[in-house]
Amino acid sequence: MRICVGICLLLALALPVQADQTLVMARSNAKAAHVMDVLKETLPEYGYSVAHVQRCDGGMAEFDYKTDFYRVVFFGKVEEVRRILARHPEMSPYLPLKIAVIAENNETLLAAMDPRALAPMFPDDAELQLQLSRWYNDIQAMLDEMRQLKK
Amino acid sequence: MKHLNWLFLLLCMPLFAAPDGKALYEEKCSACHHFRGQGGIGLPLSPEILAQVSDDYIAKTIRHGRPGRIMPSFQKLSAAQVSAIVRYVRSWTGKPGPVFEAARIQGDAGKGNVLYQKHCVRCHGKDGSGEGAGTGVTLSRERSFMVMPAALNNSGFQKSASDAMIRDIILSGRKTSNMPAFRDKLSDQEVAHVIAYLRTLQPPAPRKGLEEWVGKPAYVMESPYDLETTVENVKQALAGANFRIFPQRYLEQGLTDEFSMNTRQVSIRFCNFKELYHLLNIDPRLGTVLPCRINVLEQDGKVLVISANVAQLATLFNNQELSEVGVLMEEIILTVMEEATL
């Protein structure tokens, strides 16, 4: 029995802590405009403010790109942004956080950078590493919600 | 103590439960390959293709991914999880996959090269890296093929595909993607030569960003001017480099009310539309890092000019075409930043 407990603990500790991917992505059955609306409601539920939404689809058709909906949502928590920039101004290009919402026919593709991809560049800052993981958890959870949206 | 042991066992349960292939596929694969393998950024996993590839090939592809061709390598999945995904993919057709011998097929790469140039190069490219820009299905893009040929020179493909499987694909072709069957055009010996040649193909070596900035999240330069002057300088330098500049924003804008917003942190956003749309064709996920911006921050009595390390950022997409663009962009952005802080 002891051994079993030991093995379980070992297995639990060996569970993946690092990312396979550097982008977080999800496909949703719902239409992009709907996903966008729900995402804007979901962000505050996770404590984030929506800073702004950037439209990228303006002239895309002119350049043979056929999607009609391409938006990027910027979001963040001001206390977090301040705390991190005070120590790491070099994190400013990555803040606020963002999620791209792209129509693919009647479905929607969501993509965000996995914040943990930045972790190796800050090997000495455990607090920042933790923060990057928290952001990842939130982004992944929100994208999972979007993935499960009905048509 | 006894109770405690049971508690531990319970906590460990999920580790021993059979992994759910559908859930794993939807989480890890569907964004690129679509819910039932219709394809997208990723190649279709259609009934025709599934009938041509072995379980071993799919499993190895999951493990190795396609370095430089978007598909990540899933090193952290357990063997049981990988098998569960393969089983789920197979459940779409309900048919087991073919099994191929692992043995190498002997051929003459020199003769294979001649045959490749004659029969394959127009679709698979000079070095086997595929035709045109991008990968996968033309869902949102205009292209000459409905399905973009995979990169045959990719190490992930080379490690996953056995010679016997490649032979079978060459003989049968692929109807949905217009690859002709070579059964009547090439002899067994000739096919063996082509395979020997394919095995010599290698992806071009990736170009790297400037040594000075490798491993750093951002380019940071200190400006000798005050915040306002620096912002103007950056804008002028950007306009000089033919970028269109968006209305500027404060970094905290929208995150807090305008009275508590820090107005000593300015984001200058810019874009070159023509270039952008070209790049979106290469990789539609590019929006996750757009628009480009240069931040000017006043902090601890210093004025800092900061941009994301675009050469580094581009590598996140595991897309070699984009990585090359990242290296070019690095040069342009560093020039702008130097000009603005001169």
Tab-separated table of C-alpha atoms in Angstrom:
chain	number	residue	atom	x	y	z
A	1	MET	CA	0.000	0.000	0.000
A	2	ARG	CA	2.806	2.389	0.934
A	3	ILE	CA	4.450	1.704	-2.371
A	4	CYS	CA	1.245	2.394	-4.201
A	5	VAL	CA	0.870	5.737	-2.478
A	6	GLY	CA	4.465	6.523	-3.314
A	7	ILE	CA	3.982	5.679	-6.955
A	8	CYS	CA	0.833	7.770	-7.118
A	9	LEU	CA	2.623	10.741	-5.662
A	10	LEU	CA	5.484	10.338	-8.077
A	11	LEU	CA	3.086	10.140	-11.000
A	12	ALA	CA	1.233	13.171	-9.792
A	13	LEU	CA	4.458	15.126	-9.532
A	14	ALA	CA	5.528	14.013	-12.969
A	15	LEU	CA	2.369	15.414	-14.539
A	16	PRO	CA	3.077	17.848	-17.341
A	17	VAL	CA	3.943	21.294	-16.101
A	18	GLN	CA	5.310	22.709	-19.310
A	19	ALA	CA	3.572	23.487	-22.576
A	20	ASP	CA	3.759	21.454	-25.761
A	21	GLN	CA	2.516	24.376	-27.736
A	22	THR	CA	3.389	28.033	-27.853
A	23	LEU	CA	-0.033	29.155	-29.037
A	24	VAL	CA	-3.335	28.369	-27.390
A	25	MET	CA	-5.980	27.618	-30.000
A	26	ALA	CA	-9.569	26.462	-30.149
A	27	ARG	CA	-12.204	25.876	-32.797
A	28	SER	CA	-15.796	26.785	-32.035
A	29	ASN	CA	-18.941	25.639	-33.816
A	30	ALA	CA	-20.503	29.042	-33.261
A	31	LYS	CA	-20.267	31.992	-35.641
A	32	ALA	CA	-17.504	34.508	-35.081
A	33	ALA	CA	-19.752	37.460	-34.195
A	34	HIS	CA	-21.463	35.357	-31.539
A	35	VAL	CA	-18.181	34.021	-30.162
A	36	MET	CA	-16.921	37.580	-29.974
A	37	ASP	CA	-19.986	38.688	-27.972
A	38	VAL	CA	-19.706	35.797	-25.548
A	39	LEU	CA	-15.963	36.268	-25.168
A	40	LYS	CA	-16.480	39.904	-24.245
A	41	GLU	CA	-18.881	38.771	-21.510
A	42	THR	CA	-16.607	35.958	-20.375
A	43	LEU	CA	-13.482	38.073	-19.882
A	44	PRO	CA	-14.972	40.114	-16.996
A	45	GLU	CA	-16.122	36.874	-15.363
A	46	TYR	CA	-12.443	35.988	-15.125
A	47	GLY	CA	-11.674	39.420	-13.699
A	48	TYR	CA	-10.306	41.021	-16.885
A	49	SER	CA	-11.260	44.327	-18.436
A	50	VAL	CA	-11.640	44.442	-22.206
A	51	ALA	CA	-9.263	47.223	-23.222
A	52	HIS	CA	-10.310	47.364	-26.847
A	53	VAL	CA	-11.147	45.362	-29.929
A	54	GLN	CA	-9.074	45.780	-33.053
A	55	ARG	CA	-10.653	45.093	-36.436
A	56	CYS	CA	-8.216	43.564	-38.882
A	57	ASP	CA	-10.596	42.604	-41.668
A	58	GLY	CA	-10.941	46.046	-43.271
A	59	GLY	CA	-9.167	45.517	-46.560
A	60	MET	CA	-8.431	41.853	-46.352
A	61	ALA	CA	-10.650	40.845	-49.259
A	62	GLU	CA	-8.597	43.075	-51.544
A	63	PHE	CA	-5.656	40.831	-50.858
A	64	ASP	CA	-7.321	37.483	-51.634
A	65	TYR	CA	-7.963	36.720	-48.003
A	66	LYS	CA	-11.491	35.435	-47.825
A	67	THR	CA	-12.489	35.619	-44.188
A	68	ASP	CA	-14.948	38.388	-43.408
A	69	PHE	CA	-14.304	38.565	-39.690
A	70	TYR	CA	-10.951	39.024	-38.032
A	71	ARG	CA	-10.763	40.721	-34.632
A	72	VAL	CA	-8.229	40.939	-31.880
A	73	VAL	CA	-9.484	41.458	-28.313
A	74	PHE	CA	-7.109	43.162	-25.882
A	75	PHE	CA	-7.674	42.529	-22.178
A	76	GLY	CA	-5.960	42.724	-18.827
A	77	LYS	CA	-6.054	43.614	-15.154
A	78	VAL	CA	-4.531	46.992	-14.481
A	79	GLU	CA	-2.946	45.958	-11.127
A	80	GLU	CA	-1.172	43.048	-12.811
A	81	VAL	CA	0.028	45.169	-15.696
A	82	ARG	CA	1.421	47.769	-13.288
A	83	ARG	CA	3.069	45.265	-10.989
A	84	ILE	CA	4.839	43.537	-13.841
A	85	LEU	CA	5.885	46.578	-15.834
A	86	ALA	CA	7.425	48.144	-12.731
A	87	ARG	CA	9.956	45.317	-12.694
A	88	HIS	CA	9.964	44.327	-16.350
A	89	PRO	CA	9.301	47.123	-18.844
A	90	GLU	CA	10.409	44.611	-21.500
A	91	MET	CA	7.077	42.810	-20.874
A	92	SER	CA	5.185	45.846	-22.219
A	93	PRO	CA	4.883	44.532	-25.810
A	94	TYR	CA	2.907	41.565	-24.441
A	95	LEU	CA	0.437	43.597	-22.393
A	96	PRO	CA	-2.506	43.902	-22.476
A	97	LEU	CA	-3.024	40.231	-23.348
A	98	LYS	CA	-4.853	39.402	-26.564
A	99	ILE	CA	-6.952	36.791	-28.289
A	100	ALA	CA	-7.554	36.679	-32.050
A	101	VAL	CA	-11.033	35.701	-33.258
A	102	ILE	CA	-11.088	34.515	-36.870
A	103	ALA	CA	-14.061	33.318	-38.917
A	104	GLU	CA	-13.653	30.113	-40.912
A	105	ASN	CA	-16.884	29.825	-42.858
A	106	ASN	CA	-19.594	29.345	-40.204
A	107	GLU	CA	-17.136	28.425	-37.514
A	108	THR	CA	-14.597	30.307	-35.523
A	109	LEU	CA	-10.955	29.878	-34.773
A	110	LEU	CA	-9.552	31.449	-31.614
A	111	ALA	CA	-5.844	31.859	-31.045
A	112	ALA	CA	-3.681	33.432	-28.389
A	113	MET	CA	-0.040	33.326	-27.555
A	114	ASP	CA	0.686	30.938	-24.681
A	115	PRO	CA	2.137	33.346	-22.100
A	116	ARG	CA	4.264	30.509	-20.745
A	117	ALA	CA	6.297	30.716	-23.941
A	118	LEU	CA	7.918	33.791	-22.356
A	119	ALA	CA	8.869	31.958	-19.168
A	120	PRO	CA	12.313	30.746	-20.319
A	121	MET	CA	13.293	34.397	-20.904
A	122	PHE	CA	12.760	35.199	-17.225
A	123	PRO	CA	14.540	32.325	-15.504
A	124	ASP	CA	15.134	34.241	-12.267
A	125	ASP	CA	11.660	35.580	-11.630
A	126	ALA	CA	9.507	32.882	-10.022
A	127	GLU	CA	6.674	35.305	-9.409
A	128	LEU	CA	6.478	36.261	-13.066
A	129	GLN	CA	6.606	32.593	-14.053
A	130	LEU	CA	3.622	31.961	-11.823
A	131	GLN	CA	1.809	34.924	-13.325
A	132	LEU	CA	2.455	33.619	-16.858
A	133	SER	CA	1.004	30.238	-15.858
A	134	ARG	CA	-2.053	31.895	-14.350
A	135	TRP	CA	-2.676	33.842	-17.526
A	136	TYR	CA	-2.311	30.653	-19.512
A	137	ASN	CA	-4.831	28.870	-17.257
A	138	ASP	CA	-7.348	31.669	-17.730
A	139	ILE	CA	-6.877	31.860	-21.495
A	140	GLN	CA	-7.133	28.098	-21.854
A	141	ALA	CA	-10.267	27.986	-19.680
A	142	MET	CA	-11.923	30.775	-21.648
A	143	LEU	CA	-11.055	29.187	-24.986
A	144	ASP	CA	-12.437	25.881	-23.698
A	145	GLU	CA	-15.689	27.674	-22.948
A	146	MET	CA	-15.742	29.129	-26.471
A	147	ARG	CA	-15.024	25.685	-27.935
A	148	GLN	CA	-18.113	24.336	-26.211
A	149	LEU	CA	-20.456	27.074	-27.443
A	150	LYS	CA	-23.420	25.781	-29.411
A	151	LYS	CA	-24.075	26.913	-32.970
B	1	MET	CA	-3.998	5.967	8.051
B	2	LYS	CA	-6.101	3.477	6.197
B	3	HIS	CA	-8.535	6.199	5.168
B	4	LEU	CA	-5.694	8.323	4.056
B	5	ASN	CA	-4.519	5.566	1.749
B	6	TRP	CA	-7.925	5.355	0.148
B	7	LEU	CA	-7.921	9.072	-0.308
B	8	PHE	CA	-4.608	8.853	-2.129
B	9	LEU	CA	-5.958	6.113	-4.336
B	10	LEU	CA	-8.967	8.210	-5.217
B	11	LEU	CA	-6.790	11.176	-6.016
B	12	CYS	CA	-4.773	8.979	-8.336
B	13	MET	CA	-7.758	7.532	-10.165
B	14	PRO	CA	-7.808	9.853	-13.149
B	15	LEU	CA	-4.237	8.842	-13.892
B	16	PHE	CA	-5.294	5.264	-14.514
B	17	ALA	CA	-8.575	5.876	-16.308
B	18	ALA	CA	-8.478	5.307	-20.088
B	19	PRO	CA	-7.876	8.650	-21.843
B	20	ASP	CA	-10.759	10.079	-23.864
B	21	GLY	CA	-9.599	10.240	-27.489
B	22	LYS	CA	-12.395	12.507	-28.675
B	23	ALA	CA	-11.815	15.062	-25.940
B	24	LEU	CA	-8.066	14.989	-26.545
B	25	TYR	CA	-8.494	15.368	-30.295
B	26	GLU	CA	-10.870	18.283	-29.894
B	27	GLU	CA	-8.542	20.015	-27.503
B	28	LYS	CA	-5.233	19.368	-29.265
B	29	CYS	CA	-5.986	18.883	-32.946
B	30	SER	CA	-9.366	20.303	-33.998
B	31	ALA	CA	-8.237	23.919	-34.289
B	32	CYS	CA	-6.039	22.938	-37.233
B	33	HIS	CA	-7.516	19.699	-38.595
B	34	HIS	CA	-11.186	20.473	-37.916
B	35	PHE	CA	-13.629	18.433	-35.836
B	36	ARG	CA	-13.663	15.411	-38.114
B	37	GLY	CA	-10.484	15.851	-40.076
B	38	GLN	CA	-11.869	18.162	-42.768
B	39	GLY	CA	-8.633	20.130	-42.572
B	40	GLY	CA	-7.841	23.836	-42.238
B	41	ILE	CA	-4.423	25.172	-41.328
B	42	GLY	CA	-3.653	21.462	-40.983
B	43	LEU	CA	-3.981	18.900	-43.771
B	44	PRO	CA	-7.259	17.050	-44.090
B	45	LEU	CA	-7.391	13.660	-42.367
B	46	SER	CA	-9.954	12.467	-44.867
B	47	PRO	CA	-11.152	8.859	-45.364
B	48	GLU	CA	-8.926	8.658	-48.448
B	49	ILE	CA	-5.831	9.749	-46.545
B	50	LEU	CA	-6.645	7.627	-43.508
B	51	ALA	CA	-6.922	4.587	-45.776
B	52	GLN	CA	-3.359	5.289	-46.969
B	53	VAL	CA	-1.545	5.915	-43.698
B	54	SER	CA	-0.738	3.566	-40.827
B	55	ASP	CA	-1.543	4.029	-37.142
B	56	ASP	CA	2.191	4.102	-36.576
B	57	TYR	CA	2.515	7.077	-38.967
B	58	ILE	CA	-0.249	9.025	-37.208
B	59	ALA	CA	1.210	8.273	-33.769
B	60	LYS	CA	4.726	9.286	-34.828
B	61	THR	CA	3.380	12.423	-36.497
B	62	ILE	CA	1.716	13.407	-33.206
B	63	ARG	CA	5.014	12.846	-31.378
B	64	HIS	CA	7.345	14.565	-33.862
B	65	GLY	CA	4.979	17.188	-35.247
B	66	ARG	CA	6.311	19.046	-38.272
B	67	PRO	CA	9.183	21.304	-37.205
B	68	GLY	CA	8.889	24.603	-39.072
B	69	ARG	CA	5.564	23.584	-40.665
B	70	ILE	CA	3.105	24.682	-37.975
B	71	MET	CA	2.183	21.348	-36.391
B	72	PRO	CA	3.689	21.224	-32.880
B	73	SER	CA	5.266	18.060	-31.491
B	74	PHE	CA	3.197	16.637	-28.667
B	75	GLN	CA	5.956	15.292	-26.442
B	76	LYS	CA	3.976	15.500	-23.226
B	77	LEU	CA	1.126	13.207	-24.232
B	78	SER	CA	1.373	9.699	-22.754
B	79	ALA	CA	1.512	6.651	-25.035
B	80	ALA	CA	-2.047	5.835	-23.941
B	81	GLN	CA	-3.224	9.319	-24.887
B	82	VAL	CA	-1.601	9.110	-28.325
B	83	SER	CA	-3.259	5.724	-28.969
B	84	ALA	CA	-6.588	7.118	-27.816
B	85	ILE	CA	-6.317	9.951	-30.354
B	86	VAL	CA	-5.386	7.502	-33.129
B	87	ARG	CA	-8.343	5.263	-32.182
B	88	TYR	CA	-10.667	8.252	-32.253
B	89	VAL	CA	-9.447	9.370	-35.675
B	90	ARG	CA	-9.935	5.810	-36.940
B	91	SER	CA	-13.479	5.746	-35.567
B	92	TRP	CA	-14.522	8.282	-38.224
B	93	THR	CA	-14.289	5.626	-40.933
B	94	GLY	CA	-14.621	2.590	-38.672
B	95	LYS	CA	-11.883	0.900	-40.706
B	96	PRO	CA	-8.474	-0.158	-39.412
B	97	GLY	CA	-5.479	1.502	-41.045
B	98	PRO	CA	-3.018	-0.304	-43.312
B	99	VAL	CA	0.164	-1.738	-41.829
B	100	PHE	CA	3.466	-1.242	-43.667
B	101	GLU	CA	6.812	-2.923	-43.383
B	102	ALA	CA	9.453	-0.799	-41.730
B	103	ALA	CA	12.251	-2.010	-44.024
B	104	ARG	CA	14.077	0.514	-46.210
B	105	ILE	CA	13.537	0.286	-49.964
B	106	GLN	CA	16.795	0.415	-51.914
B	107	GLY	CA	17.080	2.792	-54.853
B	108	ASP	CA	19.399	5.206	-56.645
B	109	ALA	CA	18.862	8.763	-55.405
B	110	GLY	CA	20.575	10.228	-58.499
B	111	LYS	CA	18.103	8.522	-60.823
B	112	GLY	CA	15.333	9.400	-58.395
B	113	ASN	CA	16.261	13.077	-58.647
B	114	VAL	CA	15.700	13.038	-62.422
B	115	LEU	CA	12.307	11.371	-61.986
B	116	TYR	CA	11.350	13.760	-59.198
B	117	GLN	CA	12.124	16.774	-61.389
B	118	LYS	CA	9.973	15.295	-64.122
B	119	HIS	CA	6.956	14.075	-62.149
B	120	CYS	CA	6.805	15.702	-58.742
B	121	VAL	CA	8.580	19.049	-58.660
B	122	ARG	CA	5.715	21.129	-60.035
B	123	CYS	CA	3.613	20.320	-56.983
B	124	HIS	CA	6.117	19.474	-54.277
B	125	GLY	CA	8.666	22.183	-55.000
B	126	LYS	CA	12.384	22.106	-55.740
B	127	ASP	CA	13.473	20.983	-52.307
B	128	GLY	CA	10.278	19.125	-51.363
B	129	SER	CA	9.016	21.992	-49.239
B	130	GLY	CA	5.634	22.219	-50.965
B	131	GLU	CA	4.005	24.679	-53.352
B	132	GLY	CA	3.472	28.350	-52.635
B	133	ALA	CA	2.843	29.918	-49.264
B	134	GLY	CA	1.229	28.277	-46.257
B	135	THR	CA	-0.052	24.819	-45.424
B	136	GLY	CA	-3.294	22.857	-45.247
B	137	VAL	CA	-6.603	23.565	-46.945
B	138	THR	CA	-7.524	26.740	-48.769
B	139	LEU	CA	-10.313	27.664	-46.443
B	140	SER	CA	-9.750	31.392	-46.498
B	141	ARG	CA	-7.077	31.686	-49.118
B	142	GLU	CA	-6.750	31.771	-52.875
B	143	ARG	CA	-4.365	29.129	-54.183
B	144	SER	CA	-3.708	26.813	-57.060
B	145	PHE	CA	-4.497	23.706	-54.997
B	146	MET	CA	-7.449	22.910	-52.804
B	147	VAL	CA	-4.996	21.144	-50.487
B	148	MET	CA	-1.415	22.321	-50.124
B	149	PRO	CA	1.098	19.511	-50.481
B	150	ALA	CA	2.873	18.621	-47.256
B	151	ALA	CA	6.574	19.305	-46.926
B	152	LEU	CA	8.294	16.062	-47.904
B	153	ASN	CA	11.650	17.422	-46.723
B	154	ASN	CA	10.341	17.889	-43.192
B	155	SER	CA	12.093	15.889	-40.475
B	156	GLY	CA	8.728	15.122	-38.837
B	157	PHE	CA	7.451	13.593	-42.073
B	158	GLN	CA	10.704	11.756	-42.747
B	159	LYS	CA	10.757	10.219	-39.258
B	160	SER	CA	7.081	9.201	-39.371
B	161	ALA	CA	6.640	7.789	-42.864
B	162	SER	CA	8.052	4.379	-43.770
B	163	ASP	CA	9.373	3.763	-47.292
B	164	ALA	CA	6.596	1.247	-47.914
B	165	MET	CA	3.947	3.827	-47.025
B	166	ILE	CA	5.486	6.473	-49.293
B	167	ARG	CA	5.614	3.880	-52.068
B	168	ASP	CA	1.920	3.173	-51.618
B	169	ILE	CA	1.036	6.888	-51.766
B	170	ILE	CA	3.062	7.392	-54.956
B	171	LEU	CA	1.388	4.396	-56.609
B	172	SER	CA	-2.163	5.380	-55.576
B	173	GLY	CA	-1.958	9.198	-55.665
B	174	ARG	CA	-4.581	11.249	-53.875
B	175	LYS	CA	-7.808	12.012	-55.665
B	176	THR	CA	-9.129	14.716	-53.369
B	177	SER	CA	-5.971	16.743	-53.666
B	178	ASN	CA	-5.290	16.018	-57.351
B	179	MET	CA	-2.100	14.083	-56.855
B	180	PRO	CA	-2.026	11.664	-59.801
B	181	ALA	CA	-1.527	7.915	-59.298
B	182	PHE	CA	1.829	6.794	-60.670
B	183	ARG	CA	0.959	3.099	-60.829
B	184	ASP	CA	0.989	3.110	-64.632
B	185	LYS	CA	3.648	5.779	-65.082
B	186	LEU	CA	6.531	4.534	-62.955
B	187	SER	CA	7.990	1.033	-62.607
B	188	ASP	CA	8.633	-0.461	-59.154
B	189	GLN	CA	12.323	0.247	-59.631
B	190	GLU	CA	11.658	3.870	-60.570
B	191	VAL	CA	9.447	4.374	-57.531
B	192	ALA	CA	12.286	3.005	-55.402
B	193	HIS	CA	14.650	5.581	-56.960
B	194	VAL	CA	12.222	8.405	-56.195
B	195	ILE	CA	11.939	7.287	-52.561
B	196	ALA	CA	15.727	7.122	-52.267
B	197	TYR	CA	15.839	10.693	-53.559
B	198	LEU	CA	13.090	11.873	-51.153
B	199	ARG	CA	15.226	10.532	-48.286
B	200	THR	CA	18.019	12.919	-49.234
B	201	LEU	CA	15.788	16.019	-49.006
B	202	GLN	CA	16.457	18.398	-46.148
B	203	PRO	CA	14.734	21.555	-45.017
B	204	PRO	CA	16.699	24.781	-45.497
B	205	ALA	CA	18.547	25.888	-42.364
B	206	PRO	CA	16.522	28.493	-40.477
B	207	ARG	CA	17.849	32.045	-40.394
B	208	LYS	CA	18.403	33.375	-36.913
B	209	GLY	CA	17.885	36.823	-35.438
B	210	LEU	CA	20.748	39.015	-34.247
B	211	GLU	CA	22.894	37.351	-31.608
B	212	GLU	CA	22.648	40.402	-29.368
B	213	TRP	CA	18.902	39.944	-28.871
B	214	VAL	CA	18.534	36.166	-28.906
B	215	GLY	CA	16.650	34.885	-25.843
B	216	LYS	CA	15.360	38.345	-24.937
B	217	PRO	CA	11.619	39.066	-24.962
B	218	ALA	CA	12.002	42.589	-26.320
B	219	TYR	CA	14.332	45.129	-27.900
B	220	VAL	CA	14.885	47.900	-25.379
B	221	MET	CA	16.697	51.173	-26.084
B	222	GLU	CA	17.071	54.193	-23.857
B	223	SER	CA	16.146	57.513	-25.407
B	224	PRO	CA	18.129	60.688	-24.712
B	225	TYR	CA	14.961	62.752	-25.318
B	226	ASP	CA	11.854	63.366	-23.245
B	227	LEU	CA	8.751	61.229	-23.715
B	228	GLU	CA	6.929	63.567	-26.117
B	229	THR	CA	9.935	64.065	-28.386
B	230	THR	CA	10.699	60.362	-28.401
B	231	VAL	CA	7.117	59.530	-29.429
B	232	GLU	CA	7.376	62.004	-32.318
B	233	ASN	CA	10.737	60.569	-33.351
B	234	VAL	CA	9.377	57.032	-33.414
B	235	LYS	CA	6.424	58.102	-35.557
B	236	GLN	CA	8.658	59.898	-38.017
B	237	ALA	CA	11.004	56.966	-38.300
B	238	LEU	CA	8.048	54.608	-38.883
B	239	ALA	CA	6.554	56.846	-41.559
B	240	GLY	CA	9.982	56.946	-43.193
B	241	ALA	CA	9.964	53.154	-43.273
B	242	ASN	CA	6.582	53.219	-45.097
B	243	PHE	CA	4.410	52.072	-42.229
B	244	ARG	CA	0.900	53.315	-41.663
B	245	ILE	CA	0.485	54.563	-38.113
B	246	PHE	CA	-2.716	54.039	-36.115
B	247	PRO	CA	-4.004	56.538	-33.574
B	248	GLN	CA	-1.779	56.119	-30.549
B	249	ARG	CA	-2.961	54.621	-27.291
B	250	TYR	CA	-1.838	54.584	-23.724
B	251	LEU	CA	-0.786	51.182	-22.548
B	252	GLU	CA	-3.358	51.171	-19.746
B	253	GLN	CA	-6.132	52.646	-21.873
B	254	GLY	CA	-9.371	50.710	-21.419
B	255	LEU	CA	-8.015	48.835	-18.416
B	256	THR	CA	-8.792	51.626	-15.987
B	257	ASP	CA	-10.603	54.982	-15.981
B	258	GLU	CA	-8.980	57.930	-17.689
B	259	PHE	CA	-8.134	59.693	-14.436
B	260	SER	CA	-5.986	56.922	-13.000
B	261	MET	CA	-4.488	55.921	-16.346
B	262	ASN	CA	-0.715	56.224	-16.634
B	263	THR	CA	-0.169	58.668	-19.501
B	264	ARG	CA	3.595	58.217	-19.463
B	265	GLN	CA	3.291	54.860	-21.245
B	266	VAL	CA	2.488	55.299	-24.920
B	267	SER	CA	1.876	52.582	-27.501
B	268	ILE	CA	2.574	53.494	-31.112
B	269	ARG	CA	0.843	50.980	-33.360
B	270	PHE	CA	1.763	50.545	-36.980
B	271	CYS	CA	1.219	48.283	-39.914
B	272	ASN	CA	2.088	47.685	-43.526
B	273	PHE	CA	-1.198	46.356	-44.894
B	274	LYS	CA	0.081	44.835	-48.080
B	275	GLU	CA	2.704	42.892	-46.197
B	276	LEU	CA	0.198	41.971	-43.492
B	277	TYR	CA	-2.290	40.334	-45.818
B	278	HIS	CA	0.443	38.437	-47.544
B	279	LEU	CA	1.567	37.170	-44.156
B	280	LEU	CA	-1.934	36.213	-43.055
B	281	ASN	CA	-2.035	33.907	-46.060
B	282	ILE	CA	1.064	32.189	-44.760
B	283	ASP	CA	-0.341	31.875	-41.273
B	284	PRO	CA	-3.827	33.067	-40.316
B	285	ARG	CA	-2.928	32.937	-36.623
B	286	LEU	CA	-0.618	35.891	-37.004
B	287	GLY	CA	-3.273	38.183	-35.520
B	288	THR	CA	-2.293	36.888	-32.092
B	289	VAL	CA	0.766	39.137	-32.217
B	290	LEU	CA	-0.653	42.077	-34.142
B	291	PRO	CA	-0.613	44.967	-34.648
B	292	CYS	CA	3.060	45.765	-34.413
B	293	ARG	CA	3.773	48.378	-31.847
B	294	ILE	CA	6.581	50.292	-30.295
B	295	ASN	CA	6.068	51.384	-26.708
B	296	VAL	CA	7.603	54.483	-25.194
B	297	LEU	CA	7.670	54.329	-21.395
B	298	GLU	CA	8.879	56.896	-18.915
B	299	GLN	CA	10.059	55.023	-15.888
B	300	ASP	CA	12.464	55.824	-13.014
B	301	GLY	CA	13.566	59.001	-14.770
B	302	LYS	CA	14.401	57.193	-18.015
B	303	VAL	CA	12.601	57.117	-21.340
B	304	LEU	CA	12.616	53.621	-22.847
B	305	VAL	CA	11.727	52.607	-26.395
B	306	ILE	CA	10.537	49.004	-26.496
B	307	SER	CA	9.368	46.580	-29.152
B	308	ALA	CA	8.663	42.858	-28.984
B	309	ASN	CA	11.577	40.762	-30.185
B	310	VAL	CA	9.893	39.937	-33.480
B	311	ALA	CA	12.508	37.406	-34.576
B	312	GLN	CA	11.865	35.495	-31.354
B	313	LEU	CA	8.102	36.021	-31.488
B	314	ALA	CA	7.873	34.660	-35.021
B	315	THR	CA	9.368	31.333	-33.920
B	316	LEU	CA	6.335	30.739	-31.672
B	317	PHE	CA	4.337	29.856	-34.770
B	318	ASN	CA	6.606	26.953	-35.709
B	319	ASN	CA	6.287	28.217	-39.251
B	320	GLN	CA	9.559	28.632	-41.030
B	321	GLU	CA	8.165	31.045	-43.596
B	322	LEU	CA	7.067	33.343	-40.795
B	323	SER	CA	10.327	32.949	-38.921
B	324	GLU	CA	12.154	34.283	-41.970
B	325	VAL	CA	9.847	37.282	-42.024
B	326	GLY	CA	10.518	37.805	-38.310
B	327	VAL	CA	14.240	38.089	-39.004
B	328	LEU	CA	13.605	40.674	-41.738
B	329	MET	CA	11.231	42.627	-39.504
B	330	GLU	CA	13.820	42.648	-36.735
B	331	GLU	CA	16.183	44.582	-38.945
B	332	ILE	CA	13.522	47.135	-39.876
B	333	ILE	CA	12.275	47.679	-36.331
B	334	LEU	CA	15.763	47.985	-34.865
B	335	THR	CA	16.592	50.591	-37.513
B	336	VAL	CA	13.468	52.577	-36.622
B	337	MET	CA	14.284	52.386	-32.904
B	338	GLU	CA	17.885	53.431	-33.450
B	339	GLU	CA	16.814	56.328	-35.628
B	340	ALA	CA	14.349	57.508	-32.987
B	341	THR	CA	16.872	57.436	-30.154
B	342	LEU	CA	19.856	58.797	-32.099
